[in-house]
Coordinates of C-alpha atoms and ligand atoms in Angstrom, one line a residue:
Chain A
X1 CA 22.3 -32.5 -26.1
X2 CA 22.0 -29.8 -23.5
X3 CA 18.8 -29.2 -21.6
X4 CA 16.9 -26.1 -22.7
X5 CA 16.7 -23.2 -20.2
X6 CA 12.9 -23.1 -20.7
X7 CA 10.4 -25.5 -22.2
X8 CA 6.7 -24.9 -22.5
X9 CA 4.2 -27.6 -23.6
X10 CA 0.6 -27.1 -24.5
X11 CA 0.1 -24.0 -22.3
X12 CA -3.5 -22.8 -22.0
X13 CA -4.7 -19.8 -20.1
X14 CA -8.1 -18.1 -19.9
X15 CA -9.5 -15.2 -18.0
X16 CA -13.1 -16.2 -17.5
X17 CA -14.5 -16.8 -21.0
X18 CA -11.6 -15.2 -22.7
X19 CA -9.1 -17.8 -23.9
X20 CA -5.9 -15.8 -24.1
X21 CA -3.3 -18.5 -24.5
X22 CA -4.4 -21.5 -26.6
X23 CA -1.7 -24.1 -26.7
X24 CA 1.7 -22.5 -26.5
X25 CA 4.7 -24.8 -27.3
X26 CA 8.0 -23.1 -26.9
X27 CA 11.7 -24.0 -26.2
X28 CA 14.4 -21.5 -25.3
X29 CA 18.0 -22.8 -25.2
X30 CA 20.5 -21.5 -22.7
X31 CA 22.0 -18.2 -23.7
X32 CA 19.3 -17.7 -26.3
X33 CA 17.5 -14.5 -26.8
X34 CA 13.9 -14.9 -28.0
X35 CA 11.7 -12.0 -28.9
X36 CA 7.9 -12.3 -28.7
X37 CA 6.1 -10.1 -31.2
X38 CA 2.4 -9.8 -31.9
X39 CA -0.5 -7.4 -31.9
X40 CA -1.7 -5.8 -28.7
X41 CA -3.9 -8.3 -26.8
X42 CA -2.3 -11.3 -28.5
X43 CA -1.2 -12.6 -25.1
X44 CA 2.5 -11.7 -24.8
X45 CA 2.3 -10.3 -21.3
X46 CA 0.1 -13.1 -20.2
X47 CA 2.6 -15.6 -21.5
X48 CA 5.5 -14.0 -19.6
X49 CA 3.4 -13.8 -16.4
X50 CA 2.5 -17.5 -16.7
X51 CA 6.2 -18.4 -17.1
X52 CA 6.9 -16.6 -13.9
X53 CA 3.9 -18.2 -12.2
X54 CA 2.3 -14.9 -11.5
X55 CA -0.8 -16.2 -13.3
X56 CA -2.1 -19.7 -12.5
X57 CA -2.3 -21.7 -15.7
X58 CA -5.2 -23.8 -16.9
X59 CA -3.4 -26.6 -18.7
X60 CA 0.1 -27.4 -19.9
X61 CA 3.5 -27.8 -18.4
X62 CA 6.5 -25.4 -18.0
X63 CA 10.1 -26.6 -17.3
X64 CA 13.0 -24.6 -16.2
X65 CA 16.0 -26.7 -17.1
X66 CA 15.1 -30.1 -15.6
X67 CA 12.4 -28.9 -13.2
X68 CA 8.8 -28.9 -14.0
X69 CA 7.7 -25.6 -12.3
X70 CA 4.0 -26.3 -12.9
X71 CA 4.1 -29.6 -11.0
X72 CA 1.9 -29.9 -7.9
X73 CA 3.6 -28.9 -4.6
X74 CA 6.5 -26.9 -6.1
X75 CA 7.8 -24.1 -4.0
X76 CA 6.6 -21.0 -5.9
X77 CA 8.9 -18.5 -4.2
X78 CA 12.0 -20.6 -4.8
X79 CA 11.2 -20.9 -8.5
X80 CA 10.5 -17.2 -8.9
X81 CA 14.0 -16.5 -7.6
X82 CA 15.4 -18.2 -10.7
X83 CA 13.3 -16.2 -13.1
X84 CA 13.6 -12.5 -13.3
X85 CA 10.9 -10.3 -14.8
X86 CA 10.9 -6.6 -15.7
X87 CA 7.6 -4.8 -16.3
X88 CA 6.6 -2.1 -18.7
X89 CA 5.7 0.2 -15.8
X90 CA 9.0 -0.5 -13.8
X91 CA 7.0 -1.3 -10.6
X92 CA 9.9 -0.1 -8.4
X93 CA 9.1 0.2 -4.7
X94 CA 8.4 3.9 -4.2
X95 CA 9.0 3.9 -0.5
X96 CA 12.6 2.6 -0.7
X97 CA 15.9 3.9 -2.0
X98 CA 17.4 2.5 -5.2
X99 CA 19.8 0.4 -3.1
X100 CA 17.0 -1.0 -0.9
X101 CA 14.9 -1.8 -4.0
X102 CA 17.8 -3.9 -5.3
X103 CA 18.9 -5.5 -2.1
X104 CA 15.4 -6.4 -0.6
X105 CA 15.0 -9.7 -2.4
X106 CA 18.6 -10.9 -1.9
X107 CA 18.4 -10.0 1.8
X108 CA 14.9 -11.4 2.5
X109 CA 14.5 -14.3 0.0
X110 CA 18.2 -15.4 -0.2
X111 CA 19.0 -14.3 3.3
X112 CA 22.3 -12.7 2.3
X113 CA 23.8 -10.5 5.0
X114 CA 23.2 -6.8 4.3
X115 CA 26.8 -5.9 3.7
X116 CA 27.2 -8.5 1.0
X117 CA 23.9 -7.7 -0.6
X118 CA 24.8 -4.0 -0.7
X119 CA 28.3 -4.7 -2.1
X120 CA 26.8 -6.8 -4.9
X121 CA 24.1 -4.2 -5.6
X122 CA 26.6 -1.4 -5.7
X123 CA 28.7 -3.2 -8.2
X124 CA 25.7 -4.0 -10.4
X125 CA 24.4 -0.4 -10.2
X126 CA 27.9 0.9 -11.2
X127 CA 27.9 -1.5 -14.1
X128 CA 24.7 0.1 -15.5
X129 CA 25.7 3.7 -14.8
X130 CA 23.6 4.1 -11.7
X131 CA 26.3 4.3 -9.0
X132 CA 25.5 7.9 -8.0
X133 CA 21.7 7.1 -7.7
X134 CA 21.9 4.4 -5.1
X135 CA 20.5 6.6 -2.3
X136 CA 17.8 8.3 -4.4
X137 CA 14.1 7.3 -4.2
X138 CA 12.7 6.0 -7.5
X139 CA 10.4 9.1 -8.0
X140 CA 13.5 11.3 -8.4
X141 CA 14.9 9.3 -11.3
X142 CA 14.1 9.6 -15.0
X143 CA 12.1 6.8 -16.6
X144 CA 15.1 5.3 -18.3
X145 CA 17.0 5.3 -15.0
X146 CA 14.0 3.7 -13.2
X147 CA 13.8 1.0 -15.8
X148 CA 17.5 0.3 -15.5
X149 CA 17.1 0.0 -11.7
X150 CA 14.3 -2.4 -12.3
X151 CA 16.6 -4.5 -14.5
X152 CA 19.3 -4.4 -11.9
X153 CA 16.8 -5.4 -9.3
X154 CA 15.9 -8.5 -11.3
X155 CA 19.6 -9.3 -12.0
X156 CA 20.5 -9.1 -8.3
X157 CA 18.8 -12.4 -7.8
X158 CA 21.1 -13.9 -10.4
X159 CA 18.3 -15.4 -12.4
X160 CA 18.7 -18.3 -14.9
X161 CA 16.2 -16.6 -17.2
X162 CA 15.1 -13.0 -17.6
X163 CA 11.7 -12.0 -18.9
X164 CA 11.3 -8.5 -20.3
X165 CA 7.8 -7.2 -21.0
X166 CA 7.8 -4.1 -23.3
X167 CA 10.4 -2.5 -21.1
X168 CA 10.7 0.6 -23.3
X169 CA 7.0 1.2 -24.0
X170 CA 6.5 3.6 -21.1
X171 CA 9.6 5.6 -21.9
X172 CA 10.1 8.9 -23.8
X173 CA 11.7 8.2 -27.1
X174 CA 15.1 9.7 -26.1
X175 CA 15.3 7.4 -23.1
X176 CA 14.7 4.2 -25.1
X177 CA 18.2 3.7 -26.3
X178 CA 19.9 3.6 -22.8
X179 CA 17.6 0.8 -21.8
X180 CA 18.0 -1.2 -25.0
X181 CA 21.8 -0.8 -24.7
X182 CA 21.6 -2.4 -21.2
X183 CA 19.6 -5.4 -22.7
X184 CA 22.1 -5.7 -25.5
X185 CA 24.9 -5.8 -23.0
X186 CA 23.1 -8.6 -21.2
X187 CA 22.6 -10.6 -24.4
X188 CA 26.3 -10.3 -25.1
X189 CA 27.0 -11.5 -21.6
X190 CA 25.0 -14.7 -22.4
X191 CA 21.8 -14.0 -20.4
X192 CA 18.9 -16.2 -21.5
X193 CA 16.0 -13.8 -22.2
X194 CA 12.5 -13.8 -23.5
X195 CA 11.5 -10.3 -24.6
X196 CA 8.1 -9.1 -25.5
X197 CA 8.6 -6.0 -27.7
X198 CA 7.1 -3.7 -30.2
X199 CA 10.6 -2.5 -31.2
X200 CA 11.0 -4.5 -34.4
X201 CA 14.4 -3.1 -35.3
X202 CA 15.6 -3.9 -31.8
X203 CA 14.2 -7.5 -32.2
X204 CA 16.0 -7.8 -35.5
X205 CA 19.3 -6.7 -33.9
X206 CA 19.2 -8.7 -30.7
X207 CA 17.1 -11.8 -31.2
X208 CA 18.4 -15.2 -32.0
X209 CA 14.8 -16.1 -32.7
X210 CA 11.5 -14.3 -33.1
X211 CA 8.2 -15.8 -32.2
X212 CA 5.0 -14.3 -33.7
X213 CA 2.1 -14.6 -31.3
X214 CA -1.4 -14.4 -32.8
X215 CA -4.6 -14.9 -30.8
X216 CA -2.9 -17.0 -28.2
X217 CA -0.8 -19.3 -30.3
X218 CA 2.7 -19.0 -31.8
X219 CA 1.9 -19.2 -35.5
X220 CA 5.4 -18.5 -36.8
X221 CA 8.9 -18.5 -35.5
X222 CA 12.5 -18.4 -36.8
X223 CA 15.5 -16.2 -37.1
X224 CA 14.6 -12.5 -37.2
X225 CA 15.9 -12.1 -40.8
X226 CA 13.5 -14.7 -42.0
X227 CA 10.4 -13.9 -39.9
X228 CA 10.7 -10.1 -40.1
X229 CA 11.7 -9.9 -43.8
X230 CA 10.1 -12.9 -45.4
X231 CA 7.4 -14.4 -43.2
X232 CA 5.6 -17.5 -44.5
X233 CA 2.3 -16.8 -42.7
X234 CA -0.3 -14.4 -44.0
X235 CA -1.1 -13.2 -40.5
X236 CA 2.5 -12.3 -39.9
X237 CA 2.7 -10.4 -43.1
X238 CA -0.4 -8.4 -42.2
X239 CA 1.0 -7.6 -38.8
X240 CA 4.4 -6.5 -40.2
X241 CA 2.7 -4.5 -42.9
X242 CA 0.8 -2.5 -40.2
X243 CA 4.1 -2.0 -38.3
X244 CA 5.8 -0.7 -41.4
X245 CA 2.9 1.7 -42.1
X246 CA 3.3 3.0 -38.5
X247 CA 7.0 3.6 -39.4
X248 CA 8.3 1.3 -36.7
X249 CA 10.4 -1.1 -38.9
Chain B
X1 CA 7.6 45.0 -16.2
X2 CA 9.0 47.7 -13.9
X3 CA 10.9 46.7 -10.8
X4 CA 8.1 48.3 -8.7
X5 CA 5.4 45.9 -10.0
X6 CA 5.8 42.9 -7.7
X7 CA 5.2 44.8 -4.4
X8 CA 2.0 46.3 -5.8
X9 CA 0.7 42.8 -6.7
X10 CA 1.6 41.6 -3.3
X11 CA -0.1 44.5 -1.6
X12 CA -3.2 43.9 -3.6
X13 CA -3.2 40.2 -2.7
X14 CA -2.7 41.0 1.0
X15 CA -5.6 43.5 0.9
X16 CA -7.9 40.8 -0.4
X17 CA -6.7 38.4 2.3
X18 CA -7.2 41.1 5.0
X19 CA -10.7 41.9 3.7
X20 CA -11.8 38.2 3.7
X21 CA -10.4 37.7 7.2
X22 CA -12.3 40.8 8.4
X23 CA -15.5 39.5 6.8
X24 CA -15.0 36.1 8.5
X25 CA -14.3 37.7 11.9
X26 CA -17.3 40.0 11.7
X27 CA -19.8 37.3 10.6
X28 CA -18.5 34.9 13.2
X29 CA -18.8 37.5 15.9
X30 CA -22.3 38.4 14.8
X31 CA -23.5 34.8 14.8
X32 CA -21.9 33.8 18.1
X33 CA -22.9 37.1 19.7
X34 CA -26.5 36.5 18.6
X35 CA -26.6 33.0 20.0
X36 CA -25.0 34.2 23.2
X37 CA -27.6 36.9 23.5
X38 CA -30.5 34.4 23.0
X39 CA -29.0 32.1 25.7
X40 CA -28.3 34.8 28.2
X41 CA -31.8 36.3 27.8
X42 CA -33.5 33.0 28.1
X43 CA -36.0 33.1 31.0
X44 CA -34.2 30.5 33.0
X45 CA -30.6 31.6 32.2
X46 CA -29.6 32.6 35.8
X47 CA -30.5 29.2 37.2
X48 CA -28.8 27.3 34.4
X49 CA -25.7 29.5 34.7
X50 CA -25.5 28.7 38.3
X51 CA -25.9 25.0 37.7
X52 CA -23.4 24.6 34.8
X53 CA -20.9 27.5 35.1
X54 CA -20.1 27.9 38.7
X55 CA -16.6 29.3 39.0
X56 CA -15.7 28.2 42.5
X57 CA -17.0 24.6 42.0
X58 CA -15.1 24.5 38.7
X59 CA -11.7 25.3 40.3
X60 CA -12.5 23.0 43.3
X61 CA -13.3 20.0 41.1
X62 CA -10.6 20.5 38.5
X63 CA -7.6 18.8 40.4
X64 CA -9.7 15.7 41.1
X65 CA -10.8 15.5 37.5
X66 CA -7.3 15.9 36.2
X67 CA -6.1 13.2 38.6
X68 CA -8.9 10.9 37.4
X69 CA -8.0 11.7 33.8
X70 CA -4.8 9.6 34.2
X71 CA -7.1 6.6 34.2
X72 CA -8.5 7.7 30.8
X73 CA -5.0 8.2 29.5
X74 CA -3.9 4.7 30.7
X75 CA -7.1 3.2 29.2
X76 CA -6.4 5.0 25.9
X77 CA -2.7 4.1 25.7
X78 CA -3.1 0.4 26.6
X79 CA -6.1 -0.1 24.3
X80 CA -4.4 1.8 21.5
X81 CA -1.2 -0.4 21.8
X82 CA -3.5 -3.5 21.5
X83 CA -5.7 -2.1 18.8
X84 CA -2.9 -1.3 16.4
X85 CA -1.6 -4.9 16.0
X86 CA -5.0 -6.6 16.5
X87 CA -6.7 -4.4 13.8
X88 CA -3.8 -5.2 11.4
X89 CA -4.2 -8.9 12.1
X90 CA -7.9 -8.7 11.3
X91 CA -7.2 -6.7 8.1
X92 CA -4.6 -9.3 6.9
X93 CA -6.9 -12.2 7.7
X94 CA -9.7 -10.6 5.6
X95 CA -7.3 -10.2 2.7
X96 CA -6.1 -13.8 2.5
X97 CA -6.8 -15.1 -1.0
X98 CA -8.2 -18.3 -2.3
X99 CA -10.6 -21.0 -1.1
X100 CA -8.3 -22.4 1.6
X101 CA -8.7 -19.3 3.7
X102 CA -12.5 -19.0 3.5
X103 CA -13.1 -19.9 7.2
X104 CA -10.5 -17.4 8.4
X105 CA -11.8 -14.7 6.1
X106 CA -15.3 -15.4 7.2
X107 CA -14.4 -15.3 10.9
X108 CA -12.6 -12.0 10.5
X109 CA -15.5 -10.5 8.4
X110 CA -18.1 -11.6 10.9
X111 CA -16.0 -10.1 13.8
X112 CA -15.7 -6.8 12.1
X113 CA -19.4 -6.7 11.1
X114 CA -20.6 -7.6 14.6
X115 CA -18.4 -5.1 16.5
X116 CA -19.2 -2.3 14.2
X117 CA -22.9 -3.0 14.5
X118 CA -23.3 -3.4 18.2
X119 CA -23.2 0.0 20.1
X120 CA -20.0 0.3 22.1
X121 CA -21.8 0.8 25.4
X122 CA -23.5 -2.6 25.0
X123 CA -20.2 -4.3 24.4
X124 CA -18.8 -2.6 27.5
X125 CA -21.9 -3.6 29.6
X126 CA -21.8 -7.3 28.5
X127 CA -18.1 -7.6 29.1
X128 CA -17.9 -5.5 32.3
X129 CA -20.9 -7.1 34.0
X130 CA -21.5 -10.4 32.2
X131 CA -18.1 -12.0 32.1
X132 CA -17.1 -11.3 35.7
X133 CA -20.6 -12.6 36.6
X134 CA -19.7 -16.0 35.3
X135 CA -17.1 -16.3 38.1
X136 CA -14.8 -18.4 36.0
X137 CA -11.7 -19.2 38.1
X138 CA -8.6 -17.4 36.9
X139 CA -10.4 -14.8 34.9
X140 CA -9.9 -11.3 36.2
X141 CA -12.8 -9.4 37.7
X142 CA -11.5 -5.8 37.7
X143 CA -13.6 -3.4 35.8
X144 CA -10.4 -1.7 34.4
X145 CA -9.3 -5.0 32.7
X146 CA -12.7 -5.5 31.0
X147 CA -12.8 -1.9 30.0
X148 CA -9.5 -2.3 28.1
X149 CA -10.8 -5.5 26.5
X150 CA -14.0 -3.9 25.4
X151 CA -12.4 -0.8 23.9
X152 CA -9.8 -2.9 22.2
X153 CA -12.4 -5.2 20.7
X154 CA -14.6 -2.3 19.5
X155 CA -11.9 -0.2 18.0
X156 CA -10.0 -3.1 16.4
X157 CA -13.0 -3.6 14.1
X158 CA -12.9 0.1 13.0
X159 CA -9.1 0.2 12.7
X160 CA -9.0 -3.0 10.6
X161 CA -11.2 -1.4 8.0
X162 CA -8.9 1.5 7.8
X163 CA -5.9 -0.8 7.4
X164 CA -7.8 -2.7 4.8
X165 CA -8.6 0.4 2.7
X166 CA -4.8 1.2 2.9
X167 CA -3.8 -2.3 1.8
X168 CA -6.2 -2.2 -1.1
X169 CA -5.0 1.2 -2.2
X170 CA -1.5 -0.2 -3.0
X171 CA -1.5 -1.3 -6.7
X172 CA -1.4 -5.0 -7.2
X173 CA 1.6 -4.6 -9.5
X174 CA 3.6 -3.8 -6.3
X175 CA 2.8 -7.2 -5.0
X176 CA 3.5 -8.8 -8.4
X177 CA 6.9 -7.1 -8.4
X178 CA 7.8 -8.4 -4.9
X179 CA 6.5 -11.9 -5.5
X180 CA 8.3 -12.1 -8.9
X181 CA 11.6 -11.5 -7.0
X182 CA 10.9 -14.6 -4.9
X183 CA 9.6 -12.8 -1.8
X184 CA 6.9 -14.8 0.0
X185 CA 3.4 -13.5 0.4
X186 CA 4.2 -12.5 4.0
X187 CA 7.5 -10.8 3.1
X188 CA 5.8 -8.9 0.3
X189 CA 3.1 -7.7 2.8
X190 CA 5.6 -6.8 5.4
X191 CA 8.2 -5.0 3.3
X192 CA 6.4 -3.7 0.3
X193 CA 2.6 -3.4 0.8
X194 CA 2.2 -2.4 4.5
X195 CA 4.8 0.4 4.6
X196 CA 3.0 2.1 1.7
X197 CA -0.5 1.3 3.1
X198 CA 0.2 2.5 6.6
X199 CA 1.7 5.8 5.4
X200 CA -1.5 6.4 3.4
X201 CA -3.9 5.7 6.3
X202 CA -2.1 7.4 9.1
X203 CA -4.6 10.4 9.1
X204 CA -7.7 8.2 9.3
X205 CA -6.0 6.0 12.0
X206 CA -5.4 9.1 14.1
X207 CA -9.0 10.0 13.6
X208 CA -10.1 6.7 15.1
X209 CA -7.8 7.4 18.0
X210 CA -9.5 10.6 18.7
X211 CA -12.7 8.6 18.9
X212 CA -11.1 6.0 21.2
X213 CA -9.8 8.8 23.4
X214 CA -13.3 10.1 23.9
X215 CA -14.9 6.8 24.3
X216 CA -12.8 6.0 27.3
X217 CA -15.5 7.8 29.3
X218 CA -18.1 5.1 28.4
X219 CA -16.4 2.6 30.7
X220 CA -17.5 4.8 33.7
X221 CA -20.8 2.8 33.3
X222 CA -19.2 -0.4 34.5
X223 CA -17.6 1.3 37.5
X224 CA -14.2 2.4 36.4
X225 CA -13.4 5.6 38.3
X226 CA -12.2 7.8 35.5
X227 CA -12.8 11.5 34.7
X228 CA -16.5 11.3 33.9
X229 CA -17.3 9.1 36.8
X230 CA -15.4 11.5 39.1
X231 CA -17.4 14.4 37.6
X232 CA -20.6 12.6 38.3
X233 CA -19.6 12.1 41.9
X234 CA -18.7 15.8 42.3
X235 CA -21.9 16.7 40.6
X236 CA -24.0 14.7 43.0
X237 CA -22.1 16.1 46.0
X238 CA -22.6 19.7 44.9
X239 CA -26.0 19.4 43.1
X240 CA -24.2 21.2 40.3
X241 CA -23.2 20.3 36.7
X242 CA -20.1 22.4 36.4
X243 CA -17.7 19.4 36.8
X244 CA -19.3 17.9 33.6
X245 CA -18.4 21.1 31.7
X246 CA -14.9 20.8 33.1
X247 CA -14.7 17.3 31.6
X248 CA -15.5 18.8 28.2
X249 CA -12.8 21.4 28.6
X250 CA -10.2 18.8 29.5
X251 CA -11.0 16.7 26.4
X252 CA -11.0 19.8 24.2
X253 CA -7.5 20.7 25.5
X254 CA -6.0 17.3 24.8
X255 CA -7.8 16.6 21.5
X256 CA -7.2 19.8 19.6
X257 CA -3.4 19.2 19.3
X258 CA -4.1 15.7 18.0
X259 CA -6.6 17.1 15.4
X260 CA -4.1 19.8 14.3
X261 CA -1.4 17.1 14.0
X262 CA -3.7 15.0 11.8
X263 CA -4.4 18.0 9.6
X264 CA -0.7 18.7 9.3
X265 CA 0.0 15.1 8.2
X266 CA -2.7 15.3 5.6
X267 CA -1.4 18.5 4.2
X268 CA 2.1 17.2 4.2
X269 CA 1.1 14.1 2.2
X270 CA -0.8 16.2 -0.3
X271 CA 2.3 18.4 -0.8
X272 CA 4.5 15.3 -1.2
X273 CA 2.0 13.7 -3.7
X274 CA 2.0 17.0 -5.7
X275 CA 5.8 17.1 -5.7
X276 CA 6.2 13.4 -6.6
X277 CA 4.0 13.5 -9.7
X278 CA 1.1 11.3 -10.4
X279 CA 2.6 8.0 -9.4
Ligands
ATP1 N1 -6.0 -10.1 -15.3 C1 -6.7 -10.2 -16.5 N2 -8.0 -10.4 -16.4 C2 -8.8 -10.4 -17.5 N3 -8.3 -10.3 -18.7 C3 -7.0 -10.1 -18.9 C4 -6.1 -10.0 -17.8 N4 -4.9 -9.8 -18.2 C5 -4.9 -9.8 -19.6 N5 -6.2 -9.9 -20.0 C6 -6.7 -10.0 -21.4 O1 -5.9 -10.9 -22.0 C7 -5.6 -10.5 -23.4 C8 -4.1 -10.6 -23.6 O2 -3.5 -9.6 -22.8 P1 -1.9 -9.4 -22.8 O3 -1.7 -8.3 -21.8 O4 -1.3 -10.7 -22.5 O5 -1.7 -8.9 -24.3 P2 -0.3 -8.4 -24.9 O6 0.0 -9.2 -26.0 O7 0.7 -8.2 -23.8 O8 -0.8 -6.9 -25.4 P3 0.1 -5.6 -25.4 O9 1.0 -5.6 -26.6 O10 -1.0 -4.5 -25.5 O11 0.8 -5.5 -24.1 C9 -6.2 -9.1 -23.5 O12 -7.4 -9.2 -24.2 C10 -6.4 -8.7 -22.1 O13 -7.5 -7.8 -22.0
MG2 MG1 1.7 -6.6 -22.8

């Protein structure tokens, strides 16, 4: 049996009195694509931020392959290099060119020489149709282009696991497809991904497994065909009903 | 629209501009003229004019004053070069998160509180007279040295607050993005937060430097022979205040370009922000 890429056991997380994650157990195999769905406020973003150790957790354990990343005394920066995250709002560095956005972490965190970092970055940018944008500043790109740069920036660290948090929610509808295509390409390439999304048809297309998050626990999971078409839990059915009414499935 | 329309619009607009300029000029002239009239017709005007605005004494003292002004410039440049990094260090110390850094945060906060509370002249007195008075071996006694130290300590407190405002104005998601890529806290500060913060606070930083430039005259009180001290000596020698007025003119001449430069920077940043959208 192979070791899973990600394993979460009994994860709890509160903000003050608000218990956001209430016992999350989750396993993601290597090369697997898992979509997190659930109502707004159900804790999807918080879960992703906990996996990347951007939020300190209250209880539970998280493993990347063999390593417990929630153990005492782990080197946070070194772990984060192995886990990429892409945010809804892109969060590109506005004072740097596209190329510098992509090469900053390889140069400073991995200590790659500039020429090598730039060669790698140029190749990645070209792969995602951004070759001619390498010297632009982020403000001069479209939202879709910015989000693709953000994905390239995460990929430049060659992460074992990529977390995507509603990466198309801030985009104009006509720009959504170009970003989803990039993610699809990554899935085909075997990238292990956990994707929080409201795009149900995309989840159905791309996910190996869908997890439905409700009030801080995963109450249902399975292949997209089953969870999205024929859910067993009443809460999941209600949620999907609302999505269908909103015309998003 | 006919081809002739745009010039008419432009002419109308320039008429309005011309009229408001004229109104401004006339009202300024009336107010200043009125004030001048009041001053010139004051009962003691002739004596005061002689004591403060004596042409020959002005020209005679000016070369000495300008020579002494080099001391102010040296004070200013050395103190500024020290204030920039020291203020930044204080700002970063105050921003360290978590309970581990409570003592460091507390120290930095106390420092900033104290040096903003105590009048600058008191700091200058205590350092300039007090520390040399201790006669600790190896510790310099020159007034110039303690003048630089005092100005640096005072202005670092102000400048650290400016830096801190800048750092806090950068959205936390920028730090999250940097840290998520595996950059350390320090690397994120150095490469992501600070470049954005410093760009935003350059105008207020320059403002503090105008203040520092002026406050270099305060160290005349611990015996540094700079422009104001020199003016006082000339004043005593001539029984005439004109050299002090000359000091004011020298400062006006060097400060106005800096003030205009600051305005220009602010205007440029506004233009950029407008062009770059809301982000
Ligand atoms: N830093 C924080 N401090 C306090 N409360 C927070 C914080 N971050 C998130 N929360 C709260 O935690 C709950 C879950 O938020 P989260 O962003 O994880 O939800 P989500 O499932 O991603 O929602 P959405 O679909 O709207 O993105 C919300 O009630 C939110 O207000
Ligand atoms: Mg969210």
